Amino acid sequence: MTDTIAAIATPQGTGGMAVIRISGTDAISRADEIFRPVRGKKPSEMEGYTCAYGHIFRDGERLDDVVLTVFRAPHSYTGEDVVEISCHGGRYLTEQILRTVFCEDVRLAQPGEFTKRAFLAGKLSLTQAEAVADLIAASGENAMKAARSLRDGATFRRIHACSETLLMLLSDLAVWADYPDEDIPAVDGDTLAARLEALLDEMRTLLSTYDYGRILREGLHTAIVGKPNVGKSTLFNALSGYERSIVTDIAGTTRDVVEESIRVGGVMLRLSDTAGVRDTDEQIERIGVERSWQYLEQADLVLAVFDTSRLLDEEDQKLLARLPLERTICICNKSDLAKAWEPETLGFSDSIEISAKTGDRLPKLEQAVERFCARRAVPAEDGLIANERQRSCLMQAIDAVQEGLDALRMGLAYDAVTVSLDAAEDALLQLTGERITERVADTVFERFCVGK
Ligand code: GDP
């Protein structure tokens, strides 16, 4: 038996409607006390998945007319009895109703507590529960698709399959070790090694999806680089929609890095406008230039800007030599002015002519960014590793299986292999939340908002 919790499930602020959610043993009896139906049954007489129209009363005073929905355990989000009250929006009124719900037996829910209860009731795996938070935070279509597939259990199913394979291997080893005298075929070292290798392959493939998960969560780290005055800040402002970087004719005016999160089609970009790269004796500018080179090395995507209205010079050539080809889109800017050279001169297969100032052909750039992201995308329905916690568990499992495989190849006793595979199994169960400490679960749910 758990205590009963309540919270406002809709965002704070003024809106047409708000929903208050109550979950736990006393949810329905509390609803009986504060809700009077206009006609028909009291909440305790209502069946699950039915609703009633009526009024919320406090100390004899009518607060609001509402629609109340009853969910009966275990057929609810949390697996417990749940009541949802849809009332008129508006912060004051909603809070008054929530206060009316509170009593000795009903308290305010902690962040993520509804979802935590769903997890504890076995309604969701931990990876699915985390996806609920990601869905709420999803800022682009791709992120939402991926979170939804996690919510539907895609990652859980893949991890679970790995964990089942491990269990099978462990049971083969155990049977063979425990009954050496019986007529059980010996575990064949080569077959075992092959199965472990296949398992490692699958786990490594899954691990490689982490990078894409990070991009969906944080956005594609994108650096705009180029020598001073080619139009980096103008491009940055054109993409981010308003003037934030300082645009001037004086070379070297973006002294530091300006950052902005913007959406290009279905892709989120964490866009950085860097200081123009050039040789300089000026100390402050030099720090900025060094930072720009760092950004260029670390970025997921580099937008390298060149000015087609002026001849390419040594600074441009230096930049060209340092560009990471597989992560770069070349931008030939100022297409509204007469051309001093042809884009093909750069030798890049993917170069785009635009005018950052007039906005001409910006959609072409947006398409190129989308194409770039699509090349790195993982099909959402396959599931992916969505956060650092999941990645760290998976890496532990991979290391442990690798250890087991090494032990096998060195000809160590099967006991040594068993110990490693046990550790791998443990890491996978922690990943899905099937074996997890209260503390780890709490850190997962702390990320949630109250009411979810
Ligand atoms: P940054 O130093 O690379 O950030 O360059 P800015 O964005 O500050 O631009 C330098 C100058 O070039 C400014 O006067 C801009 O108005 C101008 N500029 C930028 N993009 C274009 C463009 O597409 N066409 C034209 N004609 N001028 C541009």
Short mmCIF file of C-alpha atoms and ligand atoms in Angstrom, two decimals:
data_model
loop_
_atom_site.label_atom_id
_atom_site.label_comp_id
_atom_site.label_asym_id
_atom_site.label_seq_id
_atom_site.Cartn_x
_atom_site.Cartn_y
_atom_site.Cartn_z
CA MET A 1 0.00 0.00 0.00
CA THR A 2 1.36 3.42 -0.96
CA ASP A 3 0.36 6.87 0.19
CA THR A 4 -1.68 9.03 -2.11
CA ILE A 5 -0.12 11.84 -4.10
CA ALA A 6 -1.51 14.73 -6.11
CA ALA A 7 -0.14 17.43 -8.41
CA ILE A 8 -1.06 19.72 -11.26
CA ALA A 9 -0.15 17.75 -14.38
CA THR A 10 -0.42 20.62 -16.88
CA PRO A 11 2.13 23.46 -17.19
CA GLN A 12 2.04 26.32 -14.72
CA GLY A 13 0.45 29.46 -16.05
CA THR A 14 -2.77 30.60 -17.61
CA GLY A 15 -4.48 28.29 -20.04
CA GLY A 16 -7.92 27.19 -21.11
CA MET A 17 -7.77 24.03 -19.03
CA ALA A 18 -5.68 22.35 -16.37
CA VAL A 19 -5.52 18.80 -15.08
CA ILE A 20 -4.95 17.73 -11.50
CA ARG A 21 -3.86 14.16 -11.03
CA ILE A 22 -4.34 12.09 -7.86
CA SER A 23 -2.85 8.60 -7.50
CA GLY A 24 -2.86 6.05 -4.70
CA THR A 25 -5.08 4.05 -2.37
CA ASP A 26 -7.12 7.04 -1.19
CA ALA A 27 -7.45 8.77 -4.56
CA ILE A 28 -11.04 7.73 -5.18
CA SER A 29 -12.32 8.14 -1.60
CA ARG A 30 -10.81 11.63 -1.50
CA ALA A 31 -12.56 12.45 -4.78
CA ASP A 32 -15.85 11.35 -3.15
CA GLU A 33 -15.31 13.95 -0.43
CA ILE A 34 -14.64 16.97 -2.61
CA PHE A 35 -16.59 16.25 -5.81
CA ARG A 36 -20.35 16.31 -6.28
CA PRO A 37 -21.62 14.99 -9.59
CA VAL A 38 -24.37 17.00 -11.26
CA ARG A 39 -26.19 13.74 -11.78
CA GLY A 40 -25.25 10.10 -11.58
CA LYS A 41 -22.62 8.28 -9.62
CA LYS A 42 -20.03 9.26 -7.05
CA PRO A 43 -16.41 8.53 -8.03
CA SER A 44 -16.38 5.40 -5.84
CA GLU A 45 -19.32 4.05 -7.83
CA MET A 46 -17.79 4.85 -11.21
CA GLU A 47 -16.05 2.24 -13.32
CA GLY A 48 -12.51 2.69 -14.62
CA TYR A 49 -12.07 4.81 -17.77
CA THR A 50 -15.31 6.71 -17.14
CA CYS A 51 -15.85 10.36 -16.39
CA ALA A 52 -18.44 12.55 -14.75
CA TYR A 53 -19.34 16.22 -14.81
CA GLY A 54 -19.76 17.98 -11.48
CA HIS A 55 -18.41 20.51 -8.99
CA ILE A 56 -15.49 20.74 -6.63
CA PHE A 57 -16.50 21.93 -3.18
CA ARG A 58 -14.41 23.31 -0.34
CA ASP A 59 -16.03 23.98 3.03
CA GLY A 60 -19.42 24.18 1.35
CA GLU A 61 -18.17 26.65 -1.24
CA ARG A 62 -18.34 25.70 -4.93
CA LEU A 63 -14.91 26.26 -6.49
CA ASP A 64 -15.28 25.19 -10.11
CA ASP A 65 -17.19 22.92 -12.44
CA VAL A 66 -14.98 20.10 -13.65
CA VAL A 67 -14.83 16.79 -15.47
CA LEU A 68 -13.53 13.99 -13.30
CA THR A 69 -12.09 10.78 -14.76
CA VAL A 70 -11.58 7.58 -12.79
CA PHE A 71 -8.91 4.98 -13.58
CA ARG A 72 -8.96 1.80 -11.55
CA ALA A 73 -5.81 -0.12 -10.56
CA PRO A 74 -3.99 -1.65 -12.30
CA HIS A 75 -5.32 0.00 -15.47
CA SER A 76 -3.83 3.44 -15.03
CA TYR A 77 -0.56 5.26 -15.75
CA THR A 78 0.82 4.49 -12.27
CA GLY A 79 -0.88 1.12 -11.90
CA GLU A 80 -2.75 2.54 -8.88
CA ASP A 81 -6.22 4.04 -8.52
CA VAL A 82 -6.02 7.39 -10.28
CA VAL A 83 -8.41 10.34 -10.48
CA GLU A 84 -7.88 13.17 -12.94
CA ILE A 85 -9.74 16.42 -12.51
CA SER A 86 -9.97 18.60 -15.62
CA CYS A 87 -10.77 22.10 -14.43
CA HIS A 88 -10.65 25.62 -15.85
CA GLY A 89 -7.11 26.84 -16.36
CA GLY A 90 -5.57 29.70 -14.44
CA ARG A 91 -2.95 29.39 -11.80
CA TYR A 92 -4.95 30.63 -8.83
CA LEU A 93 -8.00 28.45 -9.39
CA THR A 94 -5.94 25.33 -10.15
CA GLU A 95 -3.89 25.79 -7.00
CA GLN A 96 -7.04 26.25 -4.95
CA ILE A 97 -8.41 22.96 -6.24
CA LEU A 98 -5.11 21.20 -5.59
CA ARG A 99 -5.16 22.52 -2.02
CA THR A 100 -8.67 21.20 -1.62
CA VAL A 101 -7.44 17.76 -2.68
CA PHE A 102 -4.69 17.76 -0.03
CA CYS A 103 -5.59 16.29 3.34
CA GLU A 104 -3.99 14.03 5.92
CA ASP A 105 -3.99 11.17 3.43
CA VAL A 106 -3.03 13.07 0.26
CA ARG A 107 0.25 14.93 -0.20
CA LEU A 108 2.00 16.80 -3.01
CA ALA A 109 3.80 14.52 -5.49
CA GLN A 110 7.56 14.82 -5.86
CA PRO A 111 9.07 15.48 -9.31
CA GLY A 112 8.54 12.41 -11.48
CA GLU A 113 6.76 10.49 -8.72
CA PHE A 114 3.84 9.39 -10.91
CA THR A 115 6.27 7.95 -13.46
CA LYS A 116 8.38 6.43 -10.69
CA ARG A 117 5.29 4.61 -9.44
CA ALA A 118 4.59 3.41 -12.98
CA PHE A 119 8.17 2.08 -13.09
CA LEU A 120 7.87 0.39 -9.68
CA ALA A 121 4.56 -1.18 -10.73
CA GLY A 122 6.36 -2.69 -13.74
CA LYS A 123 4.40 -0.56 -16.23
CA LEU A 124 7.57 0.92 -17.71
CA SER A 125 11.21 -0.07 -17.89
CA LEU A 126 13.72 2.51 -16.75
CA THR A 127 14.69 3.35 -20.32
CA GLN A 128 11.01 3.92 -21.10
CA ALA A 129 10.58 6.10 -18.02
CA GLU A 130 13.57 8.21 -19.04
CA ALA A 131 12.01 8.59 -22.46
CA VAL A 132 8.97 10.20 -20.85
CA ALA A 133 11.22 13.02 -19.62
CA ASP A 134 12.87 13.21 -23.03
CA LEU A 135 9.48 13.42 -24.74
CA ILE A 136 8.57 16.38 -22.59
CA ALA A 137 11.87 18.05 -23.37
CA ALA A 138 11.98 17.08 -27.05
CA SER A 139 12.60 20.16 -29.12
CA GLY A 140 12.52 18.81 -32.65
CA GLU A 141 10.64 16.23 -34.65
CA ASN A 142 13.57 13.79 -34.75
CA ALA A 143 14.10 14.02 -30.99
CA MET A 144 10.43 13.38 -30.42
CA LYS A 145 10.37 10.34 -32.73
CA ALA A 146 13.38 8.84 -30.95
CA ALA A 147 11.93 9.50 -27.49
CA ARG A 148 8.65 7.96 -28.57
CA SER A 149 10.37 4.82 -29.81
CA LEU A 150 12.17 4.57 -26.47
CA ARG A 151 8.89 5.10 -24.72
CA ASP A 152 7.49 2.24 -26.76
CA GLY A 153 10.30 0.05 -25.46
CA ALA A 154 12.61 -0.22 -28.49
CA THR A 155 15.83 0.16 -26.49
CA PHE A 156 14.50 -2.02 -23.70
CA ARG A 157 13.81 -4.84 -26.15
CA ARG A 158 17.31 -4.71 -27.59
CA ILE A 159 19.01 -4.65 -24.21
CA HIS A 160 16.70 -7.33 -22.94
CA ALA A 161 17.64 -9.59 -25.87
CA CYS A 162 21.34 -9.15 -24.97
CA SER A 163 20.59 -9.94 -21.37
CA GLU A 164 18.66 -13.10 -22.38
CA THR A 165 21.61 -14.26 -24.49
CA LEU A 166 23.90 -13.77 -21.50
CA LEU A 167 21.54 -15.70 -19.24
CA MET A 168 21.50 -18.58 -21.69
CA LEU A 169 25.30 -18.66 -21.84
CA LEU A 170 25.49 -18.48 -18.05
CA SER A 171 23.05 -21.34 -17.63
CA ASP A 172 24.98 -23.50 -20.12
CA LEU A 173 28.15 -22.83 -18.15
CA ALA A 174 26.43 -23.51 -14.82
CA VAL A 175 24.91 -26.82 -15.91
CA TRP A 176 28.21 -28.00 -17.23
CA ALA A 177 30.14 -26.91 -14.10
CA ASP A 178 27.59 -28.28 -11.62
CA TYR A 179 27.13 -31.71 -13.14
CA PRO A 180 30.54 -32.65 -14.53
CA ASP A 181 29.82 -36.36 -14.24
CA GLU A 182 26.55 -36.31 -16.07
CA ASP A 183 26.32 -37.02 -19.73
CA ILE A 184 26.02 -33.36 -20.69
CA PRO A 185 27.93 -32.22 -23.77
CA ALA A 186 30.88 -30.08 -22.76
CA VAL A 187 30.59 -26.37 -23.51
CA ASP A 188 32.63 -25.90 -26.61
CA GLY A 189 35.10 -23.01 -26.23
CA ASP A 190 34.95 -21.94 -29.88
CA THR A 191 31.15 -21.83 -29.98
CA LEU A 192 31.10 -19.90 -26.72
CA ALA A 193 33.65 -17.42 -28.07
CA ALA A 194 31.63 -16.95 -31.26
CA ARG A 195 28.47 -16.28 -29.29
CA LEU A 196 30.26 -13.78 -27.08
CA GLU A 197 31.65 -12.00 -30.13
CA ALA A 198 28.20 -11.72 -31.69
CA LEU A 199 26.89 -10.33 -28.43
CA LEU A 200 29.72 -7.79 -28.27
CA ASP A 201 28.92 -6.70 -31.83
CA GLU A 202 25.30 -6.05 -30.98
CA MET A 203 26.17 -4.14 -27.81
CA ARG A 204 28.77 -2.02 -29.62
CA THR A 205 26.30 -1.19 -32.36
CA LEU A 206 23.85 -0.05 -29.74
CA LEU A 207 26.56 1.99 -28.01
CA SER A 208 27.35 3.77 -31.26
CA THR A 209 23.82 5.24 -31.25
CA TYR A 210 24.74 7.32 -28.21
CA ASP A 211 26.27 10.02 -30.35
CA TYR A 212 23.04 10.49 -32.24
CA GLY A 213 21.11 10.44 -28.96
CA ARG A 214 23.30 13.28 -27.70
CA ILE A 215 22.67 15.26 -30.88
CA LEU A 216 18.93 14.83 -30.43
CA ARG A 217 19.11 15.83 -26.79
CA GLU A 218 21.51 18.75 -27.03
CA GLY A 219 21.35 19.68 -30.69
CA LEU A 220 24.05 19.35 -33.34
CA HIS A 221 27.06 21.34 -32.12
CA THR A 222 27.68 23.58 -35.10
CA ALA A 223 30.51 26.07 -35.49
CA ILE A 224 30.48 28.87 -38.05
CA VAL A 225 34.08 29.53 -38.99
CA GLY A 226 35.88 31.71 -41.52
CA LYS A 227 38.28 34.62 -41.67
CA PRO A 228 37.02 38.03 -40.50
CA ASN A 229 34.40 39.84 -42.61
CA VAL A 230 33.25 36.91 -44.74
CA GLY A 231 29.77 37.21 -43.18
CA LYS A 232 29.78 34.71 -40.28
CA SER A 233 27.79 36.92 -37.91
CA THR A 234 25.36 37.86 -40.66
CA LEU A 235 24.79 34.16 -41.36
CA PHE A 236 24.43 33.43 -37.65
CA ASN A 237 21.80 36.14 -37.34
CA ALA A 238 20.01 35.04 -40.48
CA LEU A 239 19.77 31.49 -39.13
CA SER A 240 18.82 32.45 -35.60
CA GLY A 241 16.28 34.98 -36.81
CA TYR A 242 17.36 38.07 -34.94
CA GLU A 243 20.40 40.25 -34.41
CA ARG A 244 22.59 38.90 -31.69
CA SER A 245 26.11 38.83 -33.11
CA ILE A 246 27.71 42.17 -33.80
CA VAL A 247 27.84 42.80 -37.53
CA THR A 248 30.34 45.45 -38.66
CA ASP A 249 32.76 46.13 -41.47
CA ILE A 250 35.66 46.15 -39.03
CA ALA A 251 37.55 42.89 -39.21
CA GLY A 252 37.76 41.03 -35.89
CA THR A 253 34.61 42.30 -34.16
CA THR A 254 33.33 38.91 -32.97
CA ARG A 255 35.91 38.51 -30.27
CA ASP A 256 34.41 35.57 -28.48
CA VAL A 257 31.96 32.81 -29.19
CA VAL A 258 28.24 33.60 -29.39
CA GLU A 259 25.90 30.62 -28.99
CA GLU A 260 22.28 30.03 -29.87
CA SER A 261 19.98 27.02 -30.16
CA ILE A 262 18.00 27.10 -33.36
CA ARG A 263 15.86 24.67 -35.30
CA VAL A 264 16.60 24.00 -38.94
CA GLY A 265 13.84 21.81 -40.36
CA GLY A 266 13.67 18.84 -37.99
CA VAL A 267 17.20 19.40 -36.67
CA MET A 268 18.23 21.35 -33.58
CA LEU A 269 21.52 23.20 -33.95
CA ARG A 270 23.63 24.50 -31.08
CA LEU A 271 25.08 27.20 -33.24
CA SER A 272 28.30 29.03 -32.35
CA ASP A 273 29.50 32.13 -34.16
CA THR A 274 33.23 32.14 -33.60
CA ALA A 275 35.83 34.87 -33.85
CA GLY A 276 37.23 35.18 -37.37
CA VAL A 277 40.33 33.07 -37.84
CA ARG A 278 43.41 35.05 -38.89
CA ASP A 279 46.92 35.72 -37.67
CA THR A 280 46.91 38.56 -35.22
CA ASP A 281 49.20 40.18 -32.67
CA GLU A 282 46.34 41.56 -30.67
CA GLN A 283 46.19 39.47 -27.50
CA ILE A 284 42.45 39.39 -26.83
CA GLU A 285 41.67 38.64 -30.46
CA ARG A 286 44.27 35.89 -30.44
CA ILE A 287 42.50 34.13 -27.56
CA GLY A 288 39.28 34.29 -29.58
CA VAL A 289 41.02 32.85 -32.65
CA GLU A 290 42.44 29.97 -30.63
CA ARG A 291 38.95 29.24 -29.30
CA SER A 292 37.65 29.18 -32.86
CA TRP A 293 40.16 26.49 -33.82
CA GLN A 294 39.08 24.49 -30.77
CA TYR A 295 35.42 24.78 -31.77
CA LEU A 296 36.30 23.64 -35.25
CA GLU A 297 37.94 20.52 -33.88
CA GLN A 298 35.13 19.63 -31.48
CA ALA A 299 32.04 20.56 -33.48
CA ASP A 300 29.70 17.92 -34.91
CA LEU A 301 29.25 20.16 -37.94
CA VAL A 302 31.39 23.00 -39.30
CA LEU A 303 29.90 25.72 -41.49
CA ALA A 304 32.98 27.15 -43.22
CA VAL A 305 32.26 30.55 -44.72
CA PHE A 306 34.13 32.12 -47.67
CA ASP A 307 33.50 35.44 -49.43
CA THR A 308 33.06 35.01 -53.19
CA SER A 309 33.25 38.76 -53.82
CA ARG A 310 36.93 38.89 -52.91
CA LEU A 311 39.82 36.76 -54.03
CA LEU A 312 40.76 33.86 -51.78
CA ASP A 313 43.85 34.67 -49.76
CA GLU A 314 46.31 32.95 -47.48
CA GLU A 315 43.92 33.06 -44.48
CA ASP A 316 41.28 31.21 -46.50
CA GLN A 317 43.84 28.64 -47.62
CA LYS A 318 44.92 28.04 -44.02
CA LEU A 319 41.34 27.43 -43.00
CA LEU A 320 40.75 25.10 -45.95
CA ALA A 321 43.74 23.02 -44.92
CA ARG A 322 42.36 22.57 -41.39
CA LEU A 323 38.76 21.78 -42.22
CA PRO A 324 37.51 18.32 -41.19
CA LEU A 325 36.11 17.27 -44.58
CA GLU A 326 33.57 14.74 -43.38
CA ARG A 327 32.04 17.28 -40.97
CA THR A 328 32.11 20.41 -43.09
CA ILE A 329 29.62 22.25 -45.26
CA CYS A 330 31.33 24.95 -47.34
CA ILE A 331 29.44 28.18 -47.70
CA CYS A 332 30.28 30.63 -50.48
CA ASN A 333 28.75 33.83 -49.18
CA LYS A 334 27.81 37.17 -50.74
CA SER A 335 26.28 35.66 -53.88
CA ASP A 336 24.47 39.00 -54.37
CA LEU A 337 27.81 40.62 -55.32
CA ALA A 338 29.95 40.03 -58.40
CA LYS A 339 31.95 36.83 -58.14
CA ALA A 340 35.76 37.03 -57.86
CA TRP A 341 36.10 33.23 -58.05
CA GLU A 342 34.02 30.11 -58.69
CA PRO A 343 32.94 27.85 -55.78
CA GLU A 344 34.50 24.81 -57.53
CA THR A 345 37.90 26.39 -56.75
CA LEU A 346 37.50 25.21 -53.15
CA GLY A 347 37.53 21.58 -54.29
CA PHE A 348 34.59 20.68 -52.02
CA SER A 349 31.87 18.46 -53.42
CA ASP A 350 29.27 20.05 -51.17
CA SER A 351 29.55 23.82 -51.38
CA ILE A 352 26.59 26.13 -51.28
CA GLU A 353 26.32 29.65 -52.66
CA ILE A 354 24.21 31.96 -50.53
CA SER A 355 23.74 35.55 -49.56
CA ALA A 356 23.50 35.75 -45.80
CA LYS A 357 22.57 39.39 -46.10
CA THR A 358 19.57 38.98 -48.42
CA GLY A 359 18.67 35.48 -47.22
CA ASP A 360 18.96 34.24 -50.80
CA ARG A 361 19.27 30.43 -51.03
CA LEU A 362 19.28 29.94 -47.24
CA PRO A 363 16.80 27.04 -47.73
CA LYS A 364 19.55 25.26 -49.73
CA LEU A 365 21.76 25.48 -46.66
CA GLU A 366 18.97 24.20 -44.46
CA GLN A 367 18.53 21.21 -46.76
CA ALA A 368 22.26 20.50 -46.64
CA VAL A 369 22.15 20.54 -42.83
CA GLU A 370 19.20 18.17 -42.83
CA ARG A 371 21.01 15.84 -45.26
CA PHE A 372 24.09 15.91 -43.05
CA CYS A 373 22.05 14.98 -39.99
CA ALA A 374 20.12 12.28 -41.85
CA ARG A 375 23.42 10.57 -42.72
CA ARG A 376 24.17 10.20 -39.02
CA ALA A 377 20.65 9.27 -38.01
CA VAL A 378 19.72 5.97 -36.46
CA PRO A 379 16.27 4.66 -37.40
CA ALA A 380 14.13 5.80 -34.48
CA GLU A 381 12.27 2.50 -34.29
CA ASP A 382 15.53 0.64 -33.53
CA GLY A 383 15.96 2.41 -30.21
CA LEU A 384 19.06 4.21 -29.05
CA ILE A 385 21.18 4.97 -26.05
CA ALA A 386 19.70 8.21 -24.85
CA ASN A 387 21.77 9.43 -21.93
CA GLU A 388 24.98 9.15 -19.94
CA ARG A 389 23.52 6.73 -17.38
CA GLN A 390 22.50 4.27 -20.08
CA ARG A 391 25.84 4.64 -21.85
CA SER A 392 27.85 3.99 -18.72
CA CYS A 393 25.87 0.79 -17.92
CA LEU A 394 26.28 -0.46 -21.46
CA MET A 395 30.01 0.25 -21.44
CA GLN A 396 30.39 -1.70 -18.19
CA ALA A 397 28.56 -4.63 -19.79
CA ILE A 398 30.77 -4.47 -22.90
CA ASP A 399 33.96 -4.37 -20.81
CA ALA A 400 32.79 -7.31 -18.72
CA VAL A 401 31.90 -9.46 -21.76
CA GLN A 402 35.25 -8.55 -23.35
CA GLU A 403 36.97 -9.65 -20.13
CA GLY A 404 35.10 -12.96 -20.24
CA LEU A 405 36.12 -13.47 -23.86
CA ASP A 406 39.77 -12.70 -23.04
CA ALA A 407 39.66 -15.17 -20.13
CA LEU A 408 38.25 -17.81 -22.47
CA ARG A 409 40.93 -17.19 -25.09
CA MET A 410 43.67 -17.37 -22.47
CA GLY A 411 42.38 -20.80 -21.53
CA LEU A 412 41.31 -19.82 -17.99
CA ALA A 413 38.75 -21.94 -16.16
CA TYR A 414 35.11 -21.36 -17.11
CA ASP A 415 34.57 -20.01 -13.59
CA ALA A 416 36.48 -16.89 -14.57
CA VAL A 417 34.27 -16.49 -17.65
CA THR A 418 31.17 -16.91 -15.50
CA VAL A 419 32.25 -14.16 -13.10
CA SER A 420 32.67 -11.71 -15.99
CA LEU A 421 29.38 -12.63 -17.64
CA ASP A 422 27.60 -12.26 -14.30
CA ALA A 423 28.97 -8.72 -14.03
CA ALA A 424 27.82 -7.96 -17.59
CA GLU A 425 24.33 -9.27 -16.83
CA ASP A 426 24.19 -7.09 -13.73
CA ALA A 427 25.13 -3.97 -15.74
CA LEU A 428 22.41 -4.70 -18.33
CA LEU A 429 19.77 -5.22 -15.66
CA GLN A 430 20.75 -1.89 -14.16
CA LEU A 431 20.39 -0.29 -17.55
CA THR A 432 16.79 -1.46 -17.95
CA GLY A 433 16.09 -0.88 -14.27
CA GLU A 434 15.30 -4.54 -13.59
CA ARG A 435 18.00 -4.51 -10.94
CA ILE A 436 18.57 -1.06 -9.62
CA THR A 437 19.26 0.71 -6.36
CA GLU A 438 16.75 3.17 -4.96
CA ARG A 439 19.35 5.93 -5.23
CA VAL A 440 19.88 5.46 -8.96
CA ALA A 441 16.12 5.36 -9.54
CA ASP A 442 15.75 8.58 -7.58
CA THR A 443 18.33 10.40 -9.68
CA VAL A 444 16.49 9.35 -12.83
CA PHE A 445 13.14 10.68 -11.59
CA GLU A 446 14.55 13.90 -10.12
CA ARG A 447 14.90 15.17 -13.70
CA PHE A 448 11.14 15.15 -14.15
CA CYS A 449 8.76 17.97 -13.46
CA VAL A 450 6.19 17.75 -10.68
CA GLY A 451 2.99 16.26 -12.06
CA LYS A 452 4.63 13.77 -14.43
P1 GDP B 1 32.13 38.26 -39.92
O1 GDP B 1 33.29 39.08 -39.48
O2 GDP B 1 32.58 37.10 -40.74
O3 GDP B 1 31.23 37.85 -38.81
O4 GDP B 1 31.31 39.16 -40.95
P2 GDP B 1 29.99 40.02 -40.70
O5 GDP B 1 28.81 39.17 -40.64
O6 GDP B 1 30.25 40.97 -39.59
O7 GDP B 1 29.89 40.79 -42.10
C1 GDP B 1 30.93 41.65 -42.58
C2 GDP B 1 30.34 42.59 -43.61
O8 GDP B 1 29.90 41.86 -44.74
C3 GDP B 1 29.13 43.36 -43.11
O9 GDP B 1 29.20 44.68 -43.64
C4 GDP B 1 27.98 42.61 -43.71
O10 GDP B 1 26.86 43.43 -43.90
C5 GDP B 1 28.54 42.16 -45.02
N1 GDP B 1 27.91 40.95 -45.52
C6 GDP B 1 27.70 39.78 -44.87
N2 GDP B 1 27.06 38.90 -45.65
C7 GDP B 1 26.84 39.51 -46.84
C8 GDP B 1 26.22 39.11 -48.08
O11 GDP B 1 25.70 38.01 -48.26
N3 GDP B 1 26.19 40.01 -49.08
C9 GDP B 1 26.74 41.27 -48.94
N4 GDP B 1 26.67 42.10 -49.96
N5 GDP B 1 27.32 41.67 -47.81
C10 GDP B 1 27.39 40.81 -46.76
#
